[in-house]
PDB file of C-alpha atoms in Angstrom:
ATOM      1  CA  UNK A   1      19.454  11.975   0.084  1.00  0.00           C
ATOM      2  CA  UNK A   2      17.929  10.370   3.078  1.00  0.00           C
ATOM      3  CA  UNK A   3      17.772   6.500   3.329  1.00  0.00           C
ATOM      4  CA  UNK A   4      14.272   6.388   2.287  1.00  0.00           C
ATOM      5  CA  UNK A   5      11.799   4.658  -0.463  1.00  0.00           C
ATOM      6  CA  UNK A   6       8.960   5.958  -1.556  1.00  0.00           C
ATOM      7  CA  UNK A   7       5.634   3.522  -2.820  1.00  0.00           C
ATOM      8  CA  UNK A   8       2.862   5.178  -5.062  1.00  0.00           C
ATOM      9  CA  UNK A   9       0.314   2.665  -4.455  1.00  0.00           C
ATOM     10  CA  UNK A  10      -2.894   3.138  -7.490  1.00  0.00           C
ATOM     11  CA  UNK A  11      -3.656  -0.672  -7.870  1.00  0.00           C
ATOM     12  CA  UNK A  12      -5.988  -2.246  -5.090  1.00  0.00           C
ATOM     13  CA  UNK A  13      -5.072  -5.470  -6.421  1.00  0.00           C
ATOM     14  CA  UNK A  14      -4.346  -8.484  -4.383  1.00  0.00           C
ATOM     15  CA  UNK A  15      -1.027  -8.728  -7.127  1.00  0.00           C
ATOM     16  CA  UNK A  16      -0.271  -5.205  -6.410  1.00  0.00           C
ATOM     17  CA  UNK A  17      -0.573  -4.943  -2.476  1.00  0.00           C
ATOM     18  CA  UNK A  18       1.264  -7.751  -2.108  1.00  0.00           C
ATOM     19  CA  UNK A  19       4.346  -6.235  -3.038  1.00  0.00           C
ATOM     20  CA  UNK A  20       4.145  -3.053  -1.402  1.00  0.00           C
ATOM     21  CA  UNK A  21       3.713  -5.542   2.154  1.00  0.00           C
ATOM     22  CA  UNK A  22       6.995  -7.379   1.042  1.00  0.00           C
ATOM     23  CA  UNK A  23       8.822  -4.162  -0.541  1.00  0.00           C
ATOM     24  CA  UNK A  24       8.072  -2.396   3.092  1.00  0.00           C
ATOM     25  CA  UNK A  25       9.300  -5.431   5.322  1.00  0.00           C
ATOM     26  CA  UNK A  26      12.648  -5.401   3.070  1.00  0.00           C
ATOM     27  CA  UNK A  27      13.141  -1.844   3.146  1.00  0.00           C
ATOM     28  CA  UNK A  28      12.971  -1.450   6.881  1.00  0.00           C
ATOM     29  CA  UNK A  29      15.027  -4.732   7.449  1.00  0.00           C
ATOM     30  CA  UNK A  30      17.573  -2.975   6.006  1.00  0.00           C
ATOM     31  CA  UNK A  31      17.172   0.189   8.034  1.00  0.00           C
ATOM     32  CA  UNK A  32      15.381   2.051   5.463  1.00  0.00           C
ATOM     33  CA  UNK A  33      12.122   4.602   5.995  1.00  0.00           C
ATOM     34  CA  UNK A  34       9.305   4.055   3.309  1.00  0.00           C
ATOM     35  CA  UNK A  35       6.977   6.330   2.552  1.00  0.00           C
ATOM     36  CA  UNK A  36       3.572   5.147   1.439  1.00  0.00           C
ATOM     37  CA  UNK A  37       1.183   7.251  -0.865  1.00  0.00           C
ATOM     38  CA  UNK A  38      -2.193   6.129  -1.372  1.00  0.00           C
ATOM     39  CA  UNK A  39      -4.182   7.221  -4.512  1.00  0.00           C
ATOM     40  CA  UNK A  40      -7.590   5.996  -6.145  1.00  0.00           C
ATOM     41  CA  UNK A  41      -7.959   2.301  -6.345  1.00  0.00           C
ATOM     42  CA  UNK A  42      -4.816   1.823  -3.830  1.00  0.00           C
ATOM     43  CA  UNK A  43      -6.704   4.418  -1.037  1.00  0.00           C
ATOM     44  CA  UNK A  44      -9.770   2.234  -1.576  1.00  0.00           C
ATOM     45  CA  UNK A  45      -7.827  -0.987  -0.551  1.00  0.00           C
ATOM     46  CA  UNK A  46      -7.469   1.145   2.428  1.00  0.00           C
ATOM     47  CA  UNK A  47     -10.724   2.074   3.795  1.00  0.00           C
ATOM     48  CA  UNK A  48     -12.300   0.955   7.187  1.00  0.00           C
ATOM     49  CA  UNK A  49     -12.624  -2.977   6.936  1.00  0.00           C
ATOM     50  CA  UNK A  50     -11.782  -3.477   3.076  1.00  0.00           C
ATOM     51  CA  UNK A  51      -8.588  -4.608   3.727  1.00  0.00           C
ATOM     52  CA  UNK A  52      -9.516  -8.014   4.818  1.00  0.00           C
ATOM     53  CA  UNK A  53     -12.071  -8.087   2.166  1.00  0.00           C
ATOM     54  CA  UNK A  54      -9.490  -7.448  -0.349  1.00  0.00           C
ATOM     55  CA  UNK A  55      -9.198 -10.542  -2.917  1.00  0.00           C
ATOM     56  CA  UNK A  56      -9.131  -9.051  -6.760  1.00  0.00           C
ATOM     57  CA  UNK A  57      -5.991  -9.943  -8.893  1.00  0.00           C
ATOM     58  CA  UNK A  58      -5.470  -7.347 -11.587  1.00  0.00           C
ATOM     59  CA  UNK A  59      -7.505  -8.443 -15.306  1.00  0.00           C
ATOM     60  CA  UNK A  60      -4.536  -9.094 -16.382  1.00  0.00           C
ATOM     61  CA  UNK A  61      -3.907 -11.905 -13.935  1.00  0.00           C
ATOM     62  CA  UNK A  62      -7.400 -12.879 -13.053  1.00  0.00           C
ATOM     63  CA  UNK A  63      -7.307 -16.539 -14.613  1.00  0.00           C
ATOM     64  CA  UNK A  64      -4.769 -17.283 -12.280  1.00  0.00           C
ATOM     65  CA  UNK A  65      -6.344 -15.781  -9.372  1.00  0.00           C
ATOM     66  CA  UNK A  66      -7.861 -19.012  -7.792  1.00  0.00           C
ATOM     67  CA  UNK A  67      -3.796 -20.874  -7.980  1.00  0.00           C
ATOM     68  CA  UNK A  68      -2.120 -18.010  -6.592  1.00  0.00           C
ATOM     69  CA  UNK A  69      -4.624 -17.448  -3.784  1.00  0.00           C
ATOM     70  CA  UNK A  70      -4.772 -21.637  -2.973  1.00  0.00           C
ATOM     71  CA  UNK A  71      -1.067 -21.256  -3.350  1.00  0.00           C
ATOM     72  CA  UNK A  72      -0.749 -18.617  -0.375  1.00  0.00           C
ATOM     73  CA  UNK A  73      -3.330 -20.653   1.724  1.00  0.00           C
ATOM     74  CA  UNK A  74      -1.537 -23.963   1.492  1.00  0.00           C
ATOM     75  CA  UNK A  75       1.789 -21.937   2.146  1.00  0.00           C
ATOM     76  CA  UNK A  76       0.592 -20.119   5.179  1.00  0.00           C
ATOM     77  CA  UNK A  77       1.859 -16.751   3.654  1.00  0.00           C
ATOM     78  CA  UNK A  78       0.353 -13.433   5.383  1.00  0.00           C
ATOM     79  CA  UNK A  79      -2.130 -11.442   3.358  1.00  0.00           C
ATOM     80  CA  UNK A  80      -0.897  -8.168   2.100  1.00  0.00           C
ATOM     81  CA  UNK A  81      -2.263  -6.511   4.899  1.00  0.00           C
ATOM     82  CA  UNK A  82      -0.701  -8.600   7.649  1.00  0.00           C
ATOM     83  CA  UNK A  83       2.387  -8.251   5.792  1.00  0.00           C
ATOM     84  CA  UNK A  84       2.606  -4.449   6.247  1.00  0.00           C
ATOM     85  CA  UNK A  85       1.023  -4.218   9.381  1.00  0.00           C
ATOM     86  CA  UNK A  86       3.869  -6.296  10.988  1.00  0.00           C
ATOM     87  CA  UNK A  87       6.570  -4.304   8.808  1.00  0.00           C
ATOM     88  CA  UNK A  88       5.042  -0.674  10.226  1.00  0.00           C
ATOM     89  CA  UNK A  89       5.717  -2.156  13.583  1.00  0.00           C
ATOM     90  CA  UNK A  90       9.247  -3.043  12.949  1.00  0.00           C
ATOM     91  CA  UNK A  91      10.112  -0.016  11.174  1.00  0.00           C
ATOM     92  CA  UNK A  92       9.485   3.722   9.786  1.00  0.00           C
ATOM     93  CA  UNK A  93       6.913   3.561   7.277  1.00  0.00           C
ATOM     94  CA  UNK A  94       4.078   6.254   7.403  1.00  0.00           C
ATOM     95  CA  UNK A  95       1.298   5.743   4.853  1.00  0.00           C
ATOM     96  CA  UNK A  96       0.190   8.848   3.619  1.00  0.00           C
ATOM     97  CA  UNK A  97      -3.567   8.940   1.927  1.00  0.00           C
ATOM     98  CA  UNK A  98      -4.194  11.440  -1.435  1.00  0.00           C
ATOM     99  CA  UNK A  99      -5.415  14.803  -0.639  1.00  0.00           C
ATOM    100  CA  UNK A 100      -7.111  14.478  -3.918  1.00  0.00           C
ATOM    101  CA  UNK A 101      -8.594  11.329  -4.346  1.00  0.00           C
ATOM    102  CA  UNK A 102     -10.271  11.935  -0.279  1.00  0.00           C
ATOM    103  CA  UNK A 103     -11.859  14.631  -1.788  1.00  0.00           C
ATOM    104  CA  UNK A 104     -13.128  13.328  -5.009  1.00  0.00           C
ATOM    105  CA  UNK A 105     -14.372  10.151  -3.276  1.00  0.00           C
ATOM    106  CA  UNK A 106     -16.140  11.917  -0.235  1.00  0.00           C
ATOM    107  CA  UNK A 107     -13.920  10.349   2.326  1.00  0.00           C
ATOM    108  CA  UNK A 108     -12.353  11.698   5.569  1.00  0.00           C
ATOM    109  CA  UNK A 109     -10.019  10.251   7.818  1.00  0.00           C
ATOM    110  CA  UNK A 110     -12.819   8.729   9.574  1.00  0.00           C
ATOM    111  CA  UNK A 111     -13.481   6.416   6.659  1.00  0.00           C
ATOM    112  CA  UNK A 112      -9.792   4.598   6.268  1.00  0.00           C
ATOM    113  CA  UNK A 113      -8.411   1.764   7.822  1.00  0.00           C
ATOM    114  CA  UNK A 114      -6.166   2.433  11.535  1.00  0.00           C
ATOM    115  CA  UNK A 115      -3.124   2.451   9.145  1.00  0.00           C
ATOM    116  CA  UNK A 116      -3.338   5.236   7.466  1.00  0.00           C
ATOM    117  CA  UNK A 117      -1.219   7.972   9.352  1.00  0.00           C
ATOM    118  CA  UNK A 118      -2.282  11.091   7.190  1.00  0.00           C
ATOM    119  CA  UNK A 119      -3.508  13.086   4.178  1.00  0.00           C
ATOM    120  CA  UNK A 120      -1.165  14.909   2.454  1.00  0.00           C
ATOM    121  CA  UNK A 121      -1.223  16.640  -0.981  1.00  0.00           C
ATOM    122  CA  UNK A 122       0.564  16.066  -4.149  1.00  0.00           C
ATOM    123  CA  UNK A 123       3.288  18.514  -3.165  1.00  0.00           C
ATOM    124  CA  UNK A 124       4.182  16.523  -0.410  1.00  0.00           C
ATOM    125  CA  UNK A 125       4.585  13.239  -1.754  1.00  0.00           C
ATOM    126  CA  UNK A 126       6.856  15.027  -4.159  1.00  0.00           C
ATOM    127  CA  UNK A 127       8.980  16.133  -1.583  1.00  0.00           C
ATOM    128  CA  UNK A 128       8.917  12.549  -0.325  1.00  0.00           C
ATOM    129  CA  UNK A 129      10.082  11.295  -3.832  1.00  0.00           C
ATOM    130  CA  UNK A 130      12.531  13.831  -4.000  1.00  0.00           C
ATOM    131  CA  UNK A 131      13.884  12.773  -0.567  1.00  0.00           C
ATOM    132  CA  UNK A 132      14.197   8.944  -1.421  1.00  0.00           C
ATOM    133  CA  UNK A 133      16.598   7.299  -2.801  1.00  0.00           C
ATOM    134  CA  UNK A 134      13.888   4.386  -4.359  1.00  0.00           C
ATOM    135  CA  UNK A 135      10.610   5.539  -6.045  1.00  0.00           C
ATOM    136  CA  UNK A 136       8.036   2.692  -7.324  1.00  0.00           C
ATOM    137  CA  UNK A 137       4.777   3.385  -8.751  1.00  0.00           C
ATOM    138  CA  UNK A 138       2.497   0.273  -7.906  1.00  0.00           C
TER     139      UNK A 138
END
C-alpha cells in the first residue's frame, strides 16, 4: 500500500474545501501523495474563476457563516484555495476531475480552474482508493 491519501471532494462549501486545503498541506508535510477526486458540487468549486468566488458554508452551518469568515479575515488565514495551491507546490497531489459529472454538466477541461490535472473515471479513483492508505469523503 503506497503512502498515499485519497480526498472525494462532493461539497463546494467554504466548510468543506477548507479541509481538503489543510488535509493536503499535512499529508504532503509528512511525505505523503494525495489524490484529489472532484465530483458535482466539489468540481463546481473548481471551475475557471469560481474558486475565488467561493464563499457558501454548508446549511447546516450557514448562521455562522459571517463569524467564521470575519474570523479568517482578522486571522490572516489563506482561503481554501490558497491553501492547496501552495500545498500542490510543495508536494504530490494531482486533482483528478469526475468523468461523470464533466459530462452531465457540459464541461471540458477548458472550463476548470489551472488546478485541475485530469479527468478520470470512476474506475480510476477506485484504484486510487484502493492504493491509499487514507480515504475521506468530503
Amino acid at each position: 500500500m503506497a503512502n498515499k491519501m485519497t480526498l472525494i471532494v462532493f461539497s463546494g462549501t467554504v466548510d468543506k474545501l477548507m479541509p481538503v486545503g489543510i488535509l493536503a498541506s499535512g499529508a504532503v508535510a509528512m511525505g505523503m501523495e494525495v489524490e484529489i477526486y472532484l465530483t458535482f458540487w466539489g468540481l463546481q468549486a473548481f471551475r475557471q474563476g469560481a474558486p475565488q468566488q467561493v464563499t457558501k458554508m454548508s446549511a447546516e452551518y450557514e448562521d455562522m457563516a459571517p463569524m467564521m469568515m470575519q474570523l479568517m479575515k482578522e486571522k490572516n488565514m489563506p482561503s481554501w484555495y490558497d491553501t492547496l495551491k501552495q500545498a500542490k507546490e510543495l508536494g504530490t497531489i494531482r486533482v483528478h476531475a469526475c468523468a461523470a459529472t464533466m459530462d452531465l454538466m457540459g464541461m471540458t477541461k477548458e472550463d476548470l480552474d489551472p488546478m485541475v490535472d485530469d479527468i478520470v473515471g470512476v474506475a480510476e479513483y477506485v484504484e486510487f482508493a484502493r492504493e491509499s492508505e487514507i480515504t475521506l469523503f468530503m
